[in-house]
Coordinates of C-alpha atoms (C1' of nucleotides) in Angstrom, one line a residue:
Chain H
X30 CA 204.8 -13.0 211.6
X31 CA 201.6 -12.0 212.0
X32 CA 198.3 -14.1 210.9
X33 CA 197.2 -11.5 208.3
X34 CA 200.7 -11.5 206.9
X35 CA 200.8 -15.0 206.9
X36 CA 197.4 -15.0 204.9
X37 CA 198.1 -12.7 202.4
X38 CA 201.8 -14.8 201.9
X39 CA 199.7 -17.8 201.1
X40 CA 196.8 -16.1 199.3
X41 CA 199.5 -14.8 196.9
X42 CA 200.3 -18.5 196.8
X43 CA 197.4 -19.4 195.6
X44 CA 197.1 -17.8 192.8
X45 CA 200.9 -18.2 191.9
X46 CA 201.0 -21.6 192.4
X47 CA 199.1 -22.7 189.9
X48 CA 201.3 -24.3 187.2
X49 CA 201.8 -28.4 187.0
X50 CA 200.5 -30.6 189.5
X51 CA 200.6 -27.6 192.1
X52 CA 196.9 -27.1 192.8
X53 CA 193.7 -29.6 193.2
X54 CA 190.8 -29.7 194.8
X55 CA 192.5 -31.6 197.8
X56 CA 194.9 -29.5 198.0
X57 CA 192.7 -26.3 197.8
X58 CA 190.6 -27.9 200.8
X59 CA 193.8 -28.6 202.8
X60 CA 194.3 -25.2 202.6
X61 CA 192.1 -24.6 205.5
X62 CA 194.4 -27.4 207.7
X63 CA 196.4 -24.8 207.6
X64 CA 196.8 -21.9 210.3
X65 CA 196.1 -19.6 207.1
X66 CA 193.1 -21.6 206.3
X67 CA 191.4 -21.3 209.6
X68 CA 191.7 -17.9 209.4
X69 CA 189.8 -17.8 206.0
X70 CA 187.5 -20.2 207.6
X71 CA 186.5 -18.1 210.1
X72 CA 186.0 -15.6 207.9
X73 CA 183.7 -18.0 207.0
X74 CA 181.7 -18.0 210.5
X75 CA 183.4 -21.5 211.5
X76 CA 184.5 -20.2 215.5
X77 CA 182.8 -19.5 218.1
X78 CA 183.4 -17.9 220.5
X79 CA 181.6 -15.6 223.4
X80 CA 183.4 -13.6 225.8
X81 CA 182.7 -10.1 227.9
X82 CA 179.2 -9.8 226.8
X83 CA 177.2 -7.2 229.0
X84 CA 173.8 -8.0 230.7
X85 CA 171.4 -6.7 228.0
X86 CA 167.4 -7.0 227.4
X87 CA 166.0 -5.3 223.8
X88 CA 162.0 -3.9 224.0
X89 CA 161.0 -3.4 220.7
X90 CA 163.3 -0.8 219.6
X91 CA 165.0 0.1 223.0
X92 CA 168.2 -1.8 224.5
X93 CA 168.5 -1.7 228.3
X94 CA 172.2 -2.5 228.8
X95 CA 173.1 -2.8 232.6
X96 CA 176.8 -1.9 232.5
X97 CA 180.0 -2.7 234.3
X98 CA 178.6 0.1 237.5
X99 CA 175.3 -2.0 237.3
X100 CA 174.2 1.3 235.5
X101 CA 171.0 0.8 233.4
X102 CA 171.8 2.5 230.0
X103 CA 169.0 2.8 227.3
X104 CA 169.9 2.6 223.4
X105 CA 167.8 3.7 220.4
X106 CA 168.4 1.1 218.4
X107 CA 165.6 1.8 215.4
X108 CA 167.8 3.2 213.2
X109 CA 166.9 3.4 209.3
X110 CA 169.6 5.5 208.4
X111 CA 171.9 2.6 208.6
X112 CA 170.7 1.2 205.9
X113 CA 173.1 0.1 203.5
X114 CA 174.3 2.9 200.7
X115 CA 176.0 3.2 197.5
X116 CA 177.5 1.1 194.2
X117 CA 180.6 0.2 196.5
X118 CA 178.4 -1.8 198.9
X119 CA 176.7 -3.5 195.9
X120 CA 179.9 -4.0 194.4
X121 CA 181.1 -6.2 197.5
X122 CA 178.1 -7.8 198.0
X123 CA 178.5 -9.2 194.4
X124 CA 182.1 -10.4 194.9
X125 CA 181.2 -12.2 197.7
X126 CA 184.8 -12.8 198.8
X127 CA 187.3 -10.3 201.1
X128 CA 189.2 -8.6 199.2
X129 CA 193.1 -6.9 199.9
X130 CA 192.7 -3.1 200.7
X131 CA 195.3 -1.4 199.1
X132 CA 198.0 -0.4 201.7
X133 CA 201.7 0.0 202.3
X134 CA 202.4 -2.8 204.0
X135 CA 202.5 -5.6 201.4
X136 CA 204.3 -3.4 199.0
X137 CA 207.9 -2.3 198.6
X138 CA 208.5 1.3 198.1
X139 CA 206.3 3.9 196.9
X140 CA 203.3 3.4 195.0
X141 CA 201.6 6.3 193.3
X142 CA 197.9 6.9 195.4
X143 CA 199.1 5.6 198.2
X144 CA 199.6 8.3 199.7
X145 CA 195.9 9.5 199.7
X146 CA 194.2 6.6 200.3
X147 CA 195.0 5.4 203.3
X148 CA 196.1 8.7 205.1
X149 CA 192.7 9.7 205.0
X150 CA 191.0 7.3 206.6
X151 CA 191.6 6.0 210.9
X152 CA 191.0 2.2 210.7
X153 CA 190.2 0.4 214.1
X154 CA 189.2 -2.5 215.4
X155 CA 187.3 -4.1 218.5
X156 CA 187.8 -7.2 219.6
X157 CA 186.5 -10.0 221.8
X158 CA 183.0 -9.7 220.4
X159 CA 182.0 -13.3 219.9
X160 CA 181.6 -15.2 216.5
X161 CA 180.8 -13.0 213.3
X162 CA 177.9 -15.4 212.0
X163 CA 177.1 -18.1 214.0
X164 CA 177.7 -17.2 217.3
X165 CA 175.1 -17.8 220.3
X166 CA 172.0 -15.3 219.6
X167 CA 173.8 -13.7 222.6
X168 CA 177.2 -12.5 220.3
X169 CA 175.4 -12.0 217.7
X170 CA 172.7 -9.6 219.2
X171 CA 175.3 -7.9 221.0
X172 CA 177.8 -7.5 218.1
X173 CA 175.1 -6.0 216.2
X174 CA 174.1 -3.8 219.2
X175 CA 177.1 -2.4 219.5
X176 CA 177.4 -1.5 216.0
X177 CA 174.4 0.4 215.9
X178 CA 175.3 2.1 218.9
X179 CA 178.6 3.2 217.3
X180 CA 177.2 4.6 214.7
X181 CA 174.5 6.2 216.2
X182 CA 177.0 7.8 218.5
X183 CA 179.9 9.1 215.7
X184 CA 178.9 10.1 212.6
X185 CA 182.0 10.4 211.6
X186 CA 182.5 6.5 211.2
X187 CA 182.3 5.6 207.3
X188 CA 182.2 1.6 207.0
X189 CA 181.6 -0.8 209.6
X190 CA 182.0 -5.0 209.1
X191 CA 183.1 -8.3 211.2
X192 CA 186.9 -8.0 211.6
X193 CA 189.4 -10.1 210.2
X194 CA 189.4 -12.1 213.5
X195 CA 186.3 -12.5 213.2
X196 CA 185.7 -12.0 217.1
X197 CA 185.0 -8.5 216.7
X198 CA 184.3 -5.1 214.5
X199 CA 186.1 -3.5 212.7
X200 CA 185.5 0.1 211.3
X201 CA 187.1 3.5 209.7
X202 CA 186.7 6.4 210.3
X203 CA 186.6 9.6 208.0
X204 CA 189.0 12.1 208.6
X205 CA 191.0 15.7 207.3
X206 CA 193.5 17.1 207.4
X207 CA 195.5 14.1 208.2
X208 CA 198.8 14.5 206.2
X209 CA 201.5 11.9 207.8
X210 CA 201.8 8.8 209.8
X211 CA 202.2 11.4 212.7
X212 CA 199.4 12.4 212.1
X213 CA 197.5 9.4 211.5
X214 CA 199.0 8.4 215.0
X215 CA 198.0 11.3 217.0
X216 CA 194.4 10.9 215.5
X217 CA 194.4 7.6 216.5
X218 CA 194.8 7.8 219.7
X219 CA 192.7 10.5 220.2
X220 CA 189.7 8.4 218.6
X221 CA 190.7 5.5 220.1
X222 CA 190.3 6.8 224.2
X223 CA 187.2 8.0 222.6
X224 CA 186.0 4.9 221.9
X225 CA 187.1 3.6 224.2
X226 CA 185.1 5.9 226.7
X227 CA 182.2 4.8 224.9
X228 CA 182.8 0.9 224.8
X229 CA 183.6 0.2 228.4
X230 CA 179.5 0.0 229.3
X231 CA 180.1 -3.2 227.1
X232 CA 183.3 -4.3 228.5
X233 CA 184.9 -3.5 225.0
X234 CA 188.0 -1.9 224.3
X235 CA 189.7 -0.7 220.7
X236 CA 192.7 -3.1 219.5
X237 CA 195.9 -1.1 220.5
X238 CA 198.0 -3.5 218.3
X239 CA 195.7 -1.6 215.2
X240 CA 197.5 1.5 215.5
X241 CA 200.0 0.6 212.8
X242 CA 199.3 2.6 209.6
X243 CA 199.4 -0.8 207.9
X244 CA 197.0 -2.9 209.6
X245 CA 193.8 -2.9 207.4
X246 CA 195.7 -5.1 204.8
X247 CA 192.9 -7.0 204.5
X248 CA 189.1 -6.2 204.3
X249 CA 187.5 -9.7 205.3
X250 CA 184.3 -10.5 203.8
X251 CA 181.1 -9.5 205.4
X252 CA 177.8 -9.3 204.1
X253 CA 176.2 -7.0 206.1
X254 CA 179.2 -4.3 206.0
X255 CA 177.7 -1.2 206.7
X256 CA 179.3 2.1 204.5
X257 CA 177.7 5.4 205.5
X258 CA 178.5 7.6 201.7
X259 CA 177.5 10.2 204.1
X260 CA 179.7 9.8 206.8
X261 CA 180.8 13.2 208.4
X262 CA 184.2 14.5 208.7
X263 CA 186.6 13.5 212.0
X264 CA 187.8 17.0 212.7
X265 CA 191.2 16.2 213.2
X266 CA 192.7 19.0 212.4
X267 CA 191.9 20.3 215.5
X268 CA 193.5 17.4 217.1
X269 CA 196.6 18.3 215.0
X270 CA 196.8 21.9 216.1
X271 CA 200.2 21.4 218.3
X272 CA 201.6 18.7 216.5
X273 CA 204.7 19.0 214.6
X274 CA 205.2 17.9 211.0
X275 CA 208.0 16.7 209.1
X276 CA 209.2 19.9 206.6
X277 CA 209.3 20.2 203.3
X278 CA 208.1 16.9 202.0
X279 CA 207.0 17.5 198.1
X280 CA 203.7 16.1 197.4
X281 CA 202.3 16.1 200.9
X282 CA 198.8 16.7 201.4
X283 CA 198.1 20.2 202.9
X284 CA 196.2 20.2 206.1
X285 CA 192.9 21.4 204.8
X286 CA 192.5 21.2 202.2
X287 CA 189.5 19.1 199.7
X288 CA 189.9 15.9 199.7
X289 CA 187.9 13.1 197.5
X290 CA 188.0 10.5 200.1
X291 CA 185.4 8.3 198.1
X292 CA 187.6 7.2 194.7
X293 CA 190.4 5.8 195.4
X294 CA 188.7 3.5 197.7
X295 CA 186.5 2.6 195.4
X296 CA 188.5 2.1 192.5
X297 CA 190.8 -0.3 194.0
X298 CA 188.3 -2.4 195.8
X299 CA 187.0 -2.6 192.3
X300 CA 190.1 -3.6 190.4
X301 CA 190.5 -6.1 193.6
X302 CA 187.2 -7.7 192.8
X303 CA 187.7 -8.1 189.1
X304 CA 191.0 -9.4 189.3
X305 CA 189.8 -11.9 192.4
X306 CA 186.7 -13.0 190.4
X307 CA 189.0 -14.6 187.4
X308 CA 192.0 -15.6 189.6
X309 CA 189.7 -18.3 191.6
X310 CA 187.7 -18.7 188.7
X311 CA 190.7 -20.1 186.7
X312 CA 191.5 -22.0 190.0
X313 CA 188.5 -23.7 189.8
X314 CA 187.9 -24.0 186.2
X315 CA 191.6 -25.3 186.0
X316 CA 191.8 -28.0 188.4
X317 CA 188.1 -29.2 189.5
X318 CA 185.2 -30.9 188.1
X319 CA 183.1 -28.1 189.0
X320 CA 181.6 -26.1 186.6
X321 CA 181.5 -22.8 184.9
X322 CA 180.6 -19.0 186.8
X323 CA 181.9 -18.1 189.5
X324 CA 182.6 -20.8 192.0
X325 CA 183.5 -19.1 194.8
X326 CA 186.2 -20.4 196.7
X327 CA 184.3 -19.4 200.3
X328 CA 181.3 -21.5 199.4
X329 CA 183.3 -24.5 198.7
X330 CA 185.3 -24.5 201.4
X331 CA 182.3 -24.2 203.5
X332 CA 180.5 -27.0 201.5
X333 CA 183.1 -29.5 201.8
X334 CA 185.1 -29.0 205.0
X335 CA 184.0 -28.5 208.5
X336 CA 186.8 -26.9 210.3
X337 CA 185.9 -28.2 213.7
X338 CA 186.5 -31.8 212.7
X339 CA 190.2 -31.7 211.9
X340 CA 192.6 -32.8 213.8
X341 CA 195.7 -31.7 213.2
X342 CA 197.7 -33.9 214.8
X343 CA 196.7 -37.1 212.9
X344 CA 197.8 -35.7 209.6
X345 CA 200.0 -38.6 208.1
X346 CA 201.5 -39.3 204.9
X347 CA 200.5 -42.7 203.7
X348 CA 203.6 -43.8 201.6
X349 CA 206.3 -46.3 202.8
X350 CA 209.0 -44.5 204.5
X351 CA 210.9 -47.5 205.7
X352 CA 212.5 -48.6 203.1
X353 CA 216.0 -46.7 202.6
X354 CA 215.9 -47.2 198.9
X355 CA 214.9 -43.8 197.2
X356 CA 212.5 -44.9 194.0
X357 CA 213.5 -41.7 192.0
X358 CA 210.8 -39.8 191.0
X359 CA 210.6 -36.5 189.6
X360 CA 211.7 -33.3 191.9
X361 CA 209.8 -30.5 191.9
X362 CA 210.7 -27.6 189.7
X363 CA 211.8 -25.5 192.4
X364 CA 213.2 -21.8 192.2
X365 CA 217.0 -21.0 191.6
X366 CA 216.8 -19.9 195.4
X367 CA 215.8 -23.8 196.4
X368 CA 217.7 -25.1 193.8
X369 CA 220.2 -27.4 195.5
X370 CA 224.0 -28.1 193.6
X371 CA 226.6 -29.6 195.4
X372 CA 227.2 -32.1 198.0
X373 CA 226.0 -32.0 201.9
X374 CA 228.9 -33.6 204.2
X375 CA 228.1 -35.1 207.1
X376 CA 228.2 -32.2 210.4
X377 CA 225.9 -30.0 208.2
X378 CA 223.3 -33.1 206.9
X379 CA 220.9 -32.3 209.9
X380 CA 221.0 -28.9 209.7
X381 CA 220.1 -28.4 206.3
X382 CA 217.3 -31.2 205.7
X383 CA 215.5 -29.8 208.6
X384 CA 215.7 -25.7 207.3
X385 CA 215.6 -27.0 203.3
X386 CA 212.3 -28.9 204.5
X387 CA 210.7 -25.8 206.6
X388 CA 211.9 -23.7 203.6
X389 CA 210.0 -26.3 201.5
X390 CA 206.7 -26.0 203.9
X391 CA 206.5 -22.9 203.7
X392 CA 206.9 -21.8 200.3
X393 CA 204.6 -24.1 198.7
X394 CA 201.5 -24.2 201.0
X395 CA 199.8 -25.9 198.1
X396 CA 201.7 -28.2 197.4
X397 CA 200.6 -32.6 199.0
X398 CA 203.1 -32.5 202.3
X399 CA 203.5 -35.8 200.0
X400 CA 205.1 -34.0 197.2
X401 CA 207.2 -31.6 199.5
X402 CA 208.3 -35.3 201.5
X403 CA 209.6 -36.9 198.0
X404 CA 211.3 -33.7 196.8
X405 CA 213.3 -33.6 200.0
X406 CA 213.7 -37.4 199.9
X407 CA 215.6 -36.9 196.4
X408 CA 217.5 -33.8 197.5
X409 CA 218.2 -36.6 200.2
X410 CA 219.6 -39.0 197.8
X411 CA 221.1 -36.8 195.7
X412 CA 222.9 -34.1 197.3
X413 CA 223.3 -35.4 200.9
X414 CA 226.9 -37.4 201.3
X415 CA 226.6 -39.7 202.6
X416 CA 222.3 -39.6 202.2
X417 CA 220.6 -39.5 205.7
X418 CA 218.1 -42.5 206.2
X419 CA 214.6 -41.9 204.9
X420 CA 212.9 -42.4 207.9
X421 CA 215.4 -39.8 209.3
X422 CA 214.2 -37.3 206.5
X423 CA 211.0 -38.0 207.0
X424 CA 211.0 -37.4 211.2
X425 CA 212.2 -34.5 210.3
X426 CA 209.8 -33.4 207.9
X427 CA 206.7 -35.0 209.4
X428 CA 207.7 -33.4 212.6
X429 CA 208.0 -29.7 210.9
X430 CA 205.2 -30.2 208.7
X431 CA 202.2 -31.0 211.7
X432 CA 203.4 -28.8 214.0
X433 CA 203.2 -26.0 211.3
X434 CA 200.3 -26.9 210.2
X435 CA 199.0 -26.8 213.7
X436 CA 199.7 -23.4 214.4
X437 CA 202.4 -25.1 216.9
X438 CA 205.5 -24.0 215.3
X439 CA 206.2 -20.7 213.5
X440 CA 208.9 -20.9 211.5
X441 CA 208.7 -18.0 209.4
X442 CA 210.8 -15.6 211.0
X443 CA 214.2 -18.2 210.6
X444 CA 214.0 -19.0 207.0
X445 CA 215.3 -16.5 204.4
X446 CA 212.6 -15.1 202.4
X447 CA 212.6 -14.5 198.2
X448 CA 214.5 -11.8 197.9
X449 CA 216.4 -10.8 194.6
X450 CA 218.8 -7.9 193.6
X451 CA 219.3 -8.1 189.7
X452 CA 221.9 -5.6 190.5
X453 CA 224.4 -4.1 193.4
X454 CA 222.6 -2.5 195.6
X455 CA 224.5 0.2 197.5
X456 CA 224.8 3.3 194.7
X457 CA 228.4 3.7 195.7
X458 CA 229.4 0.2 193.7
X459 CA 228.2 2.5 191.0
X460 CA 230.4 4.9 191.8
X461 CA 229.7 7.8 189.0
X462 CA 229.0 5.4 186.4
X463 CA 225.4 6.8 185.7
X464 CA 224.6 4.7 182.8
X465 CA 224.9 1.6 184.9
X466 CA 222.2 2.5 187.1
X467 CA 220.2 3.7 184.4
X468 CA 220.7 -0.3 182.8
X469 CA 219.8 -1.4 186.0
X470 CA 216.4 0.2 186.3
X471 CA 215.9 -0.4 182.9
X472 CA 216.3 -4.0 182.9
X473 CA 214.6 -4.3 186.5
X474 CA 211.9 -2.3 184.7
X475 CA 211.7 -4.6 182.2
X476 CA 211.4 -8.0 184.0
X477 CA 209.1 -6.4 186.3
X478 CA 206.8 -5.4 182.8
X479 CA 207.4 -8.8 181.4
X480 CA 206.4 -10.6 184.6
X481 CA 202.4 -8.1 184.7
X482 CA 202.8 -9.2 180.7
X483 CA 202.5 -12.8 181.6
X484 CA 200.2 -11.9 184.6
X485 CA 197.7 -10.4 181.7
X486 CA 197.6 -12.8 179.6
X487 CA 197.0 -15.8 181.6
X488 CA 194.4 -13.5 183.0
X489 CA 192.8 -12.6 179.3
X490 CA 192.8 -17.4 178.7
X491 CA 190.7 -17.4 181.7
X492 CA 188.6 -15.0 180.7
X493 CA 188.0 -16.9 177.0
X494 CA 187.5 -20.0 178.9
X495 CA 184.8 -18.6 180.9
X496 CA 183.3 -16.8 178.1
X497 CA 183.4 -19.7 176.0
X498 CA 181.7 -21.8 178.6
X499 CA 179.1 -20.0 179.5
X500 CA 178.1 -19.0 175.7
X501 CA 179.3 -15.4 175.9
X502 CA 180.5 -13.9 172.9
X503 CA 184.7 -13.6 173.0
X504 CA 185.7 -10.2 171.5
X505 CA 187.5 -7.8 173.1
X506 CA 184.8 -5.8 174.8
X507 CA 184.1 -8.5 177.0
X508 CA 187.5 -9.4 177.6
X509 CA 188.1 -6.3 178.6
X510 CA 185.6 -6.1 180.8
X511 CA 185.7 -9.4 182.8
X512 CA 189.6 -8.9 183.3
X513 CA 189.3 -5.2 183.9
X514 CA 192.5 -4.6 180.9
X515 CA 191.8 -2.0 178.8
X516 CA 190.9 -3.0 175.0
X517 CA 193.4 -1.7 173.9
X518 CA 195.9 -4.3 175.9
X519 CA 193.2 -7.0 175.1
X520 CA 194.2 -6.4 171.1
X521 CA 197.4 -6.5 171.7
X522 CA 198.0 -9.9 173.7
X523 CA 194.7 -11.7 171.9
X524 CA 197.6 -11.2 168.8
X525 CA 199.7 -13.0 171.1
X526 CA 197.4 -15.6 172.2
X527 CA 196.4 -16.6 168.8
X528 CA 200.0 -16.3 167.1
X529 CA 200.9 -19.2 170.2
X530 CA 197.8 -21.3 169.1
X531 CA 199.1 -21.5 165.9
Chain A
dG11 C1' 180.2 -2.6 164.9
dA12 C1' 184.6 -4.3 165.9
dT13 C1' 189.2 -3.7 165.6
dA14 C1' 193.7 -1.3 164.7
dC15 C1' 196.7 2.6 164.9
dT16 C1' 198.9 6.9 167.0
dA17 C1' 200.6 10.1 170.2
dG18 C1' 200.6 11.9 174.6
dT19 C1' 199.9 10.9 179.6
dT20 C1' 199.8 8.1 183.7
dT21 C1' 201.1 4.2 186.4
dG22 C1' 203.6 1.1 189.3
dG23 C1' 207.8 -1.8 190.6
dG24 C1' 212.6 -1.6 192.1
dC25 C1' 215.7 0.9 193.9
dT26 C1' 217.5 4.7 196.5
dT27 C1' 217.7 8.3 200.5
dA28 C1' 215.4 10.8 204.3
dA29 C1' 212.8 10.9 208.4
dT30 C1' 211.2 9.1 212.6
Chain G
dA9 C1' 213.9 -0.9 212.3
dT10 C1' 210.3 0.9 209.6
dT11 C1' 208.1 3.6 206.3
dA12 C1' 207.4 7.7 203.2
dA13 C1' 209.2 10.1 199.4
dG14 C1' 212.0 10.6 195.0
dC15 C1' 213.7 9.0 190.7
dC16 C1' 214.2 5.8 186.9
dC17 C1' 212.1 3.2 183.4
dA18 C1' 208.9 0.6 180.2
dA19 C1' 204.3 -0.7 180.0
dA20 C1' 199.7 0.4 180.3
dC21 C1' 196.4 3.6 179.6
dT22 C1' 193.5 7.5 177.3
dA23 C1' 191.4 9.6 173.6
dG24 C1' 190.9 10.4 169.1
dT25 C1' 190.8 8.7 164.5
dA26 C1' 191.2 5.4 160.7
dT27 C1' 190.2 1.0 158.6
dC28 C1' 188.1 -3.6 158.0

DNA sequence: GATACTAGTTTGGGCTTAAT
DNA sequence: ATTAAGCCCAAACTAGTATC
C-alpha cells in the first residue's frame, strides 16, 4: 500500500472515529507518530532534505545555472505573470489545509463527473527537490527556480504547488481532446520526455510511478500554489492522431470538442473545503480545550509536536503487563467484522492474537495502543481456550504496534479489509428473479442514504455549536452555508434535531 | 424575512459487465 | 488485475410559490 493510500485510509479515520473515548488531543498528536502522520507533517515543512541541486548564482532577475555539461544556462526569472489568479486560489488559501481531489481511485464504481474532471487534466510530479518550506536557502531557491522556469517554458501548465512528498513539485497540465485512460497515457508520456528534456539541466526528472490516472488523490497544502486561469491548451490531440480508441463507449467525451475545464475542479475543491472546515472543527470543538473558529488541525500539530524528536522505538505502554490476572474492563465496541464469538483452541491461539491485534492497529489509528492492548487482553481472556499469557499478548502486540508505527512493518496488504455485500453478488444467484435485484439495490440504496443522512446531521450539530459559540445567529441560512447542505435539507433535519432534543 | 411545501431534476453509492 | 461505463434506486437538490 501506498503512503497516500495509507493517508487517506486514516484521514477517513479521523473523521469517522469520532464517537466515545475514540479521539483526544493525545491521540490526535500521536497521530503524527504514525507513518501517516509524518506524511501530514511534512506537509507541514518538518523534513529536510537536499539532494541533486545544480550549481546556480541569481543576478537580480537573471539565473546562471551551470548544468550537468558544465553548460552555463541563463533564466528570466522576473516573471509578474505568475502572480497568483482567481477565487479558487483564494479559496485554498482560506482553507488552509490540503484537501482530497476528487478522483477514481478512492471510490468504487462510477461516479457521475468523474469522468470529466480528471480526464482533462495530465498531473505530474518532480521529485527530489529538497524540503517544501524549510529547506536550506539552497532547496528552497532552487525549488522555486525551477518553478518559474516551468512555467515560463509551457504555458500549457495550469497549477503548480509542493508535492505530496513534499521533496518536490507537483503540477497539471491543461489538456483536449483527451477522452480515455489511453489517452491520458499516451499524453503522458509525451509530456513527461518533454519535461523531462527540459529538467535534466537541473538533474530532475518527472515521477514515472505518476503515470497512474489515479495518482493526484491528494492535493497537499501549499500556500504559495500557483494556478494560471489562463493556462493554454496541451494540444494533445495531435499527440492522439494514431492512437486507437476503445468503440462505442456512450457518454465519452468526443475528441474536440469544448470543454469547461475550470468547474468541476472548482466545485469540488470547494465542497472539500467546506466539508473539511466543520469535520476538524467538530474534532476540535469536541474533544479539546481549545476554543471556538477554526482550529486548524495543521497549526496544532505544528504547535505542539516536533516531528524530529520522536523516537519511535521507545514507544511503551505504561500499564502492568505482568500480572496474568485480566482486571476486566470494558472492550471496545468493535464492528460485526471484529466482533469475536466462539472459542480459540490451542494450534490457532498464536495465529489469531497476532492478525486480530494488527487488524486492531490498523483499523483504529486513533485509538491509545493502550485501549487497542486491553481490548485484545479481554478477547484474550475471553475467547482464547485456554487464554495465552498476558505478557504473551502483549509481545505480540507491542512488537506489531512499534514496528507499524515505525514505518518498519506494513501490514496492510495481509489483513482483510471492510468489505460488505448486503446481498449475493454474482447476478446468476439471481437467476431471473428481477425483483430480487431490484430489493437489493433498493435496500443498498437505502443504507447507503441513511448512512449520508446521519453524515448530515452530525454535520448541521457542528455547525450550531460553532454558530452558537461564536455569537452567530442559527437559522438555516447559515447552516446552510457553513455545512454547504442546501436549505432545504437544513429544514428538514433541524425538524429532526429538535424533535431528538425533546 | 424566515420557513415550509411541491414537483420535477440531478446526484452518487453499490452493484454489475466490458475493456484493456 | 484494474478501471471505466451502465443501471438501479432513494435522497438531495432546484426553483417556484405559499405561509407564518
Amino acid at each position: 500500500m501506498k503512503t497516500r493510500h495509507i493517508f487517506l485510509n486514516y484521514y477517513r479515520k479521523l473523521s469517522q472515529s469520532r464517537d466515545g473515548d475514540l479521539v483526544t488531543l493525545d491521540d490526535v498528536l500521536d497521530f503524527i507518530k504514525q507513518p501517516t502522520g509524518r506524511l501530514a507533517v511534512q506537509m507541514l515543512n518538518k523534513y529536510e532534505k537536499v539532494s541533486n541541486i545544480p550549481e546556480y548564482s541569481v543576478e537580480g532577475n537573471e539565473l546562471i545555472i551551470i548544468n550537468e555539461n558544465n553548460e552555463v544556462e541563463q533564466v528570466d526569472t522576473s516573471v509578474e505573470k505568475y502572480e497568483l489568479q482567481g477565487d479558487e486560489y483564494s479559496r485554498r488559501k482560506e482553507s488552509e489545509v490540503g484537501y482530497t481531489c476528487f478522483n477514481s481511485f478512492s471510490r468504487i464504481g462510477r461516479r457521475k463527473g468523474d469522468m470529466s474532471s480528471p480526464t482533462n487534466f495530465v498531473f505530474l510530479d518532480i521529485d527530489g527537490i529538497g524540503n517544501p518550506h524549510k529547506a536550506s536557502d539552497l532547496a528552497r531557491t532552487t525549488r522555486e527556480v525551477v518553478k518559474k522556469a516551468l512555467l515560463q517554458k509551457f504555458d500549457f501548465i495550469y497549477s503548480i504547488w509542493i508535492s505530496l512528498s513534499g521533496f518536490g513539485l507537483g503540477f497539471i497540465v491543461k489538456c483536449d481532446a483527451i477522452q480515455s485512460k489511453r489517452h491520458y497515457e499516451v499524453v503522458y508520456d509525451e509530456l513527461a520526455s518533454q519535461f523531462d528534456d527540459f529538467l535534466m539541466s537541473y538533474g530532475l526528472n518527472t515521477d514515472p510511478n505518476a503515470k497512474g490516472f489515479t495518482q493526484p488523490t491528494l492535493l497537499p497544502y501549499d500556500p504559495s500554489i500557483i494556478v494560471r486561469a489562463d493556462a493554454s491548451l496541451y494540444p494533445a490531440k495531435d499527440v492522439l492522431v494514431n492512437v486507437n480508441e476503445q468503440k462505442g463507449k456512450e457518454g465519452s467525451i468526443d475528441a474536440g470538442e469544448d470543454l469547461d475545464y475550470s468547474m468541476p475542479l472548482k466545485e469540488q475543491v470547494s465542497k472539500a473545503i467546506i466539508s473539511q472546515k466543520v469535520t476538524y472543527y467538530s474534532i476540535f470543538r469536541r474533544y479539546t480545550e481549545y476554543p471556538n473558529d477554526s482550529i486548524i488541525l495543521a497549526r496544532l500539530i505544528e504547535e505542539r509536536y516536533d516531528i524530529n524528536e520522536i523516537d519511535y522505538n521507545s514507544y511503551t505502554i505504561l500499564n502492568d503487563q505482568k500480572s496474568d490476572v485480566y482486571d476486566a474492563k470494558e472492550p471496545l465496541p468493535v464492528t460485526k467484522r471484529m466482533y469475536f464469538e466462539g472459542e480459540v483452541k490451542e494450534g490457532l491461539r498464536n495465529n489469531m492474537i497476532g492478525l486480530y491485534g494488527m487488524k486492531l492497529i490498523f483499523n483504529n489509528p486513533f485509538r491509545s495502543p493502550q485501549r487497542l492492548l486491553d481490548h485484545l487482553q479481554y478477547v484474550n481472556a475471553n475467547h482464547f481456550q485456554p487464554p495465552l499469557s498476558k505478557k504473551e499478548v502483549y509481545n505480540s502486540f507491542i512488537y506489531n504496534y512499534r514496528n507499524y508505527m515505525s514505518g518498519d512493518l506494513d501490514f496492510s496488504g495481509i489483513i482483510d479489509k471492510h468489505v460488505y455485500h448486503l446481498f449475493p453478488r454474482r447476478v446468476e444467484d439471481y437467476g431471473n428473479d428481477i425483483d430480487a435485484r431490484k430489493a437489493k439495490q433498493k435496500l443498498a440504496s437505502q443504507v447507503h442514504h441513511n448512512n449520508k443522512k446521519r453524515e448530515k446531521i452530525e454535520s448541521i450539530k457542528n455547525a450550531i455549536i460553532l454558530l452558537e459559540d461564536t455569537g452567530g445567529k442559527v437559522n438555516q441560512i447559515n447552516l446552510s452555508e457553513i455545512t454547504g447542505i442546501t436549505r432545504k435539507t437544513v429544514s428538514k433535519y433541524l425538524k429532526l434535531i429538535k424533535e431528538e432534543k425533546e
